[in-house]
Amino acid sequence: MASVCSVYSVVLLMSDVLKIDVVTIFPQMLNGFLQESMMKRAAEAGLVEFRTINPRDFTTDKHNTTDDRPFGGGPGMVMKPEPLFAAIESIQTPESHILLLTPSGKTFEQADARRLADDHGHLIFVCGHYEGIDERVREALVDEEISIGDYILTNGVLAANVVIDAVVRLRPGVLGGGEVATEEESFSSGLLEYPQYTRPPEFRNMKVPEILFSGDHGKIAEWRHRKALDRTAERRADLLQNRDENRENNT
């Protein structure tokens, strides 16, 4: 019986591992990010597995060409379909969810991070470079297109880093304190987070609000909620509007 329980525990643990593959011709840009802080600890704990896949390894010419000039003319270069198809299909499984990082994608939000963390066990991030990728890759392989904002980056690796960080930190066991650690963060409840303080209680004539020393958790919660509302109204009124609209739709 003990051996059966042990096997079951191992299987259960393995099923909780999030597999993340990043398809990019610049894998070195990921190294520092994946080998530091939370990403490193999550990988060492067996909670997430990272791999990088370089389309150059799937080229068939002597120059390892991954880009070419766009049909119809125009500036820049476009990533070729053959190496990308081969690279992605070498790791794709029925469970894979393939994401393309692109300025034309849906703007990434906290709700997307939660959905990706909860609903998928294998994420493949496709990082475009130069002027983008051949449209046939997008049409045939990509499940979801994500943008991290209305601006242009040199390539998709930095955007992939942002999304990976937001997703991995929501996986069970990655952050100390469990789910409570992320419940009151900005955007989790549709509001920006309330002000935070730590020691010392006074610094350069700036004092921590007395309510936080009261020990009255009910009043502290009310104060924090009020401050969160005030901060959101001042900085991101659109969040309050969306919050109200969602409540109306759910009534």
Short mmCIF file of C-alpha atoms in Angstrom, two decimals:
data_model
loop_
_atom_site.label_atom_id
_atom_site.label_comp_id
_atom_site.label_asym_id
_atom_site.label_seq_id
_atom_site.Cartn_x
_atom_site.Cartn_y
_atom_site.Cartn_z
CA MET A 1 0.00 0.00 0.00
CA ALA A 2 2.82 2.38 0.87
CA SER A 3 4.41 1.88 -2.54
CA VAL A 4 1.08 2.55 -4.27
CA CYS A 5 0.65 5.76 -2.29
CA SER A 6 4.18 6.82 -3.15
CA VAL A 7 3.57 6.24 -6.84
CA TYR A 8 0.30 8.16 -6.67
CA SER A 9 2.05 11.07 -4.94
CA VAL A 10 4.73 11.18 -7.63
CA VAL A 11 2.14 11.14 -10.42
CA LEU A 12 0.17 13.87 -8.71
CA LEU A 13 3.30 15.97 -8.30
CA MET A 14 4.29 15.48 -11.93
CA SER A 15 0.84 16.54 -13.12
CA ASP A 16 1.31 19.87 -11.36
CA VAL A 17 4.45 20.74 -13.33
CA LEU A 18 3.91 23.57 -15.79
CA LYS A 19 5.93 23.08 -18.97
CA ILE A 20 7.00 26.23 -20.77
CA ASP A 21 8.76 26.24 -24.13
CA VAL A 22 10.01 29.44 -25.74
CA VAL A 23 10.66 29.44 -29.47
CA THR A 24 13.22 32.15 -30.26
CA ILE A 25 16.36 32.72 -32.30
CA PHE A 26 17.83 34.56 -29.31
CA PRO A 27 17.67 32.01 -26.47
CA GLN A 28 20.47 33.72 -24.55
CA MET A 29 18.12 36.63 -23.85
CA LEU A 30 16.14 34.31 -21.57
CA ASN A 31 19.00 32.96 -19.50
CA GLY A 32 19.34 35.74 -16.96
CA PHE A 33 15.61 35.93 -16.43
CA LEU A 34 15.06 32.20 -15.99
CA GLN A 35 18.11 31.68 -13.76
CA GLU A 36 17.30 34.27 -11.12
CA SER A 37 14.83 34.84 -8.31
CA MET A 38 11.40 33.24 -8.47
CA MET A 39 11.81 31.55 -11.85
CA LYS A 40 14.94 29.75 -10.67
CA ARG A 41 13.33 28.66 -7.40
CA ALA A 42 10.19 27.42 -9.17
CA ALA A 43 12.28 25.34 -11.59
CA GLU A 44 14.49 23.93 -8.82
CA ALA A 45 11.37 22.97 -6.86
CA GLY A 46 10.04 21.04 -9.85
CA LEU A 47 7.00 23.31 -10.24
CA VAL A 48 7.88 24.46 -13.74
CA GLU A 49 10.10 23.22 -16.57
CA PHE A 50 11.66 25.68 -19.01
CA ARG A 51 13.07 24.95 -22.45
CA THR A 52 14.19 27.15 -25.31
CA ILE A 53 13.85 26.03 -28.93
CA ASN A 54 15.89 27.80 -31.58
CA PRO A 55 14.40 27.79 -35.11
CA ARG A 56 17.94 28.05 -36.48
CA ASP A 57 18.40 24.42 -35.44
CA PHE A 58 15.64 23.48 -37.88
CA THR A 59 16.96 25.26 -40.97
CA THR A 60 18.23 23.30 -43.96
CA ASP A 61 20.62 25.76 -45.65
CA LYS A 62 24.26 26.32 -44.77
CA HIS A 63 23.62 29.85 -43.48
CA ASN A 64 20.83 28.76 -41.08
CA THR A 65 18.51 31.37 -42.57
CA THR A 66 15.39 32.14 -40.54
CA ASP A 67 14.21 35.34 -42.27
CA ASP A 68 13.70 36.77 -45.74
CA ARG A 69 12.39 39.89 -47.48
CA PRO A 70 8.61 40.41 -47.44
CA PHE A 71 6.60 39.69 -50.58
CA GLY A 72 5.15 42.91 -51.96
CA GLY A 73 8.10 44.95 -50.78
CA GLY A 74 8.59 47.00 -47.67
CA PRO A 75 11.24 47.51 -44.99
CA GLY A 76 12.78 44.88 -42.76
CA MET A 77 12.73 41.12 -42.82
CA VAL A 78 10.05 38.52 -42.07
CA MET A 79 10.65 35.24 -40.27
CA LYS A 80 10.31 32.27 -42.63
CA PRO A 81 7.61 29.64 -42.09
CA GLU A 82 9.69 26.47 -42.56
CA PRO A 83 11.97 26.76 -39.49
CA LEU A 84 9.12 27.99 -37.29
CA PHE A 85 6.78 25.18 -38.30
CA ALA A 86 9.50 22.60 -37.72
CA ALA A 87 10.53 24.07 -34.35
CA ILE A 88 6.99 24.34 -33.00
CA GLU A 89 5.85 20.96 -34.28
CA SER A 90 8.88 19.28 -32.69
CA ILE A 91 7.48 20.08 -29.23
CA GLN A 92 3.75 20.40 -29.88
CA THR A 93 1.38 17.94 -28.20
CA PRO A 94 -2.43 17.77 -28.02
CA GLU A 95 -2.20 19.57 -24.66
CA SER A 96 -0.04 22.43 -25.92
CA HIS A 97 -1.37 25.99 -25.92
CA ILE A 98 0.60 28.07 -28.43
CA LEU A 99 0.92 31.80 -27.83
CA LEU A 100 2.34 34.37 -30.22
CA LEU A 101 3.77 37.55 -28.74
CA THR A 102 2.74 40.35 -31.11
CA PRO A 103 1.69 44.03 -30.92
CA SER A 104 -1.50 43.09 -32.79
CA GLY A 105 -2.59 40.63 -30.10
CA LYS A 106 -5.04 41.07 -27.24
CA THR A 107 -3.67 43.25 -24.46
CA PHE A 108 -2.46 40.98 -21.65
CA GLU A 109 -4.24 41.39 -18.31
CA GLN A 110 -4.14 39.79 -14.88
CA ALA A 111 -7.21 37.72 -15.75
CA ASP A 112 -5.27 36.24 -18.68
CA ALA A 113 -2.38 35.34 -16.39
CA ARG A 114 -4.78 33.55 -14.05
CA ARG A 115 -6.46 31.71 -16.93
CA LEU A 116 -3.16 30.54 -18.41
CA ALA A 117 -1.89 29.46 -14.99
CA ASP A 118 -5.04 27.50 -14.17
CA ASP A 119 -6.09 26.02 -17.50
CA HIS A 120 -2.92 24.83 -19.20
CA GLY A 121 -0.06 22.47 -18.41
CA HIS A 122 2.06 23.20 -21.48
CA LEU A 123 2.59 26.68 -22.89
CA ILE A 124 4.58 27.38 -26.06
CA PHE A 125 5.63 30.99 -26.55
CA VAL A 126 6.49 31.96 -30.12
CA CYS A 127 8.71 35.04 -30.25
CA GLY A 128 8.67 37.04 -33.44
CA HIS A 129 11.61 39.15 -34.54
CA TYR A 130 12.32 41.81 -37.16
CA GLU A 131 9.08 42.77 -38.96
CA GLY A 132 7.23 39.72 -37.62
CA ILE A 133 6.49 36.19 -38.74
CA ASP A 134 5.02 34.66 -41.88
CA GLU A 135 1.22 34.82 -41.57
CA ARG A 136 0.88 31.09 -42.29
CA VAL A 137 2.47 30.28 -38.92
CA ARG A 138 -0.15 32.39 -37.19
CA GLU A 139 -3.03 30.85 -39.16
CA ALA A 140 -2.00 27.21 -38.81
CA LEU A 141 -0.40 26.89 -35.38
CA VAL A 142 -1.14 29.77 -33.03
CA ASP A 143 -3.94 29.41 -30.45
CA GLU A 144 -3.71 32.87 -28.92
CA GLU A 145 -2.05 36.20 -29.69
CA ILE A 146 -0.88 38.40 -26.84
CA SER A 147 0.40 41.96 -26.62
CA ILE A 148 1.88 43.46 -23.44
CA GLY A 149 1.13 47.02 -24.54
CA ASP A 150 0.73 49.51 -27.32
CA TYR A 151 4.40 49.87 -28.21
CA ILE A 152 6.97 48.07 -30.32
CA LEU A 153 9.88 45.96 -29.05
CA THR A 154 12.87 44.63 -30.98
CA ASN A 155 11.61 41.09 -30.55
CA GLY A 156 9.15 38.97 -28.61
CA VAL A 157 11.48 37.61 -25.93
CA LEU A 158 11.02 40.51 -23.52
CA ALA A 159 7.25 40.21 -23.90
CA ALA A 160 7.47 36.46 -23.29
CA ASN A 161 9.41 37.14 -20.09
CA VAL A 162 6.65 39.42 -18.84
CA VAL A 163 3.88 36.91 -19.52
CA ILE A 164 5.86 33.98 -18.12
CA ASP A 165 6.56 35.86 -14.89
CA ALA A 166 2.89 36.81 -14.47
CA VAL A 167 1.75 33.24 -15.09
CA VAL A 168 4.33 31.25 -13.13
CA ARG A 169 3.90 33.25 -9.92
CA LEU A 170 0.24 32.20 -9.86
CA ARG A 171 0.98 28.47 -9.98
CA PRO A 172 0.46 26.58 -6.70
CA GLY A 173 3.55 26.49 -4.50
CA VAL A 174 5.56 29.13 -6.35
CA LEU A 175 4.91 32.02 -3.96
CA GLY A 176 5.21 31.69 -0.23
CA GLY A 177 1.85 32.07 1.47
CA GLY A 178 -0.13 30.24 -1.20
CA GLU A 179 -3.06 31.86 -2.99
CA VAL A 180 -3.42 34.46 -0.23
CA ALA A 181 -0.19 36.04 -1.48
CA THR A 182 -1.87 37.10 -4.73
CA GLU A 183 -5.47 37.72 -3.66
CA GLU A 184 -5.11 41.43 -2.85
CA GLU A 185 -2.59 42.43 -5.49
CA SER A 186 -3.35 45.10 -8.05
CA PHE A 187 -5.89 44.00 -10.69
CA SER A 188 -6.79 40.77 -8.86
CA SER A 189 -10.03 42.33 -7.57
CA GLY A 190 -10.40 44.94 -10.28
CA LEU A 191 -8.65 47.57 -8.15
CA LEU A 192 -5.12 48.82 -7.72
CA GLU A 193 -3.46 47.67 -4.52
CA TYR A 194 -3.69 49.75 -1.35
CA PRO A 195 -0.55 51.46 0.10
CA GLN A 196 1.89 49.21 1.94
CA TYR A 197 4.21 50.09 4.86
CA THR A 198 6.90 48.37 6.91
CA ARG A 199 9.46 49.31 9.59
CA PRO A 200 10.45 51.87 10.74
CA PRO A 201 7.12 53.42 11.83
CA GLU A 202 8.52 56.90 11.08
CA PHE A 203 11.04 57.86 8.41
CA ARG A 204 12.08 61.43 7.53
CA ASN A 205 9.02 62.77 9.31
CA MET A 206 6.74 60.47 7.32
CA LYS A 207 4.61 58.32 9.63
CA VAL A 208 2.82 55.05 9.01
CA PRO A 209 -0.98 55.55 9.40
CA GLU A 210 -2.10 54.87 12.96
CA ILE A 211 -4.88 52.53 11.84
CA LEU A 212 -2.28 49.92 10.86
CA PHE A 213 -1.13 49.68 14.50
CA SER A 214 -4.65 49.29 15.88
CA GLY A 215 -4.89 45.52 15.70
CA ASP A 216 -8.49 45.89 14.53
CA HIS A 217 -8.41 43.76 11.39
CA GLY A 218 -11.91 44.80 10.36
CA LYS A 219 -11.05 48.49 10.41
CA ILE A 220 -7.72 47.84 8.71
CA ALA A 221 -9.52 45.96 5.92
CA GLU A 222 -11.97 48.86 5.51
CA TRP A 223 -9.09 51.37 5.37
CA ARG A 224 -7.24 49.31 2.79
CA HIS A 225 -10.33 48.93 0.64
CA ARG A 226 -11.02 52.66 0.78
CA LYS A 227 -7.41 53.47 -0.15
CA ALA A 228 -7.55 50.97 -3.01
CA LEU A 229 -10.70 52.65 -4.33
CA ASP A 230 -9.15 56.12 -4.00
CA ARG A 231 -5.95 55.09 -5.75
CA THR A 232 -7.83 53.37 -8.55
CA ALA A 233 -10.13 56.36 -9.07
CA GLU A 234 -7.12 58.68 -9.23
CA ARG A 235 -4.91 56.60 -11.51
CA ARG A 236 -7.11 54.11 -13.39
CA ALA A 237 -10.73 55.24 -13.45
CA ASP A 238 -11.31 52.84 -16.34
CA LEU A 239 -10.88 49.91 -13.95
CA LEU A 240 -13.69 51.18 -11.75
CA GLN A 241 -15.93 51.60 -14.78
CA ASN A 242 -15.19 48.04 -15.95
CA ARG A 243 -15.78 46.77 -12.43
CA ASP A 244 -19.19 48.44 -12.25
CA GLU A 245 -20.15 47.16 -15.70
CA ASN A 246 -19.19 43.60 -14.78
CA ARG A 247 -21.31 43.81 -11.63
CA GLU A 248 -24.31 45.05 -13.63
CA ASN A 249 -23.92 42.24 -16.15
CA ASN A 250 -23.80 39.66 -13.37
CA THR A 251 -27.00 40.90 -11.64
#
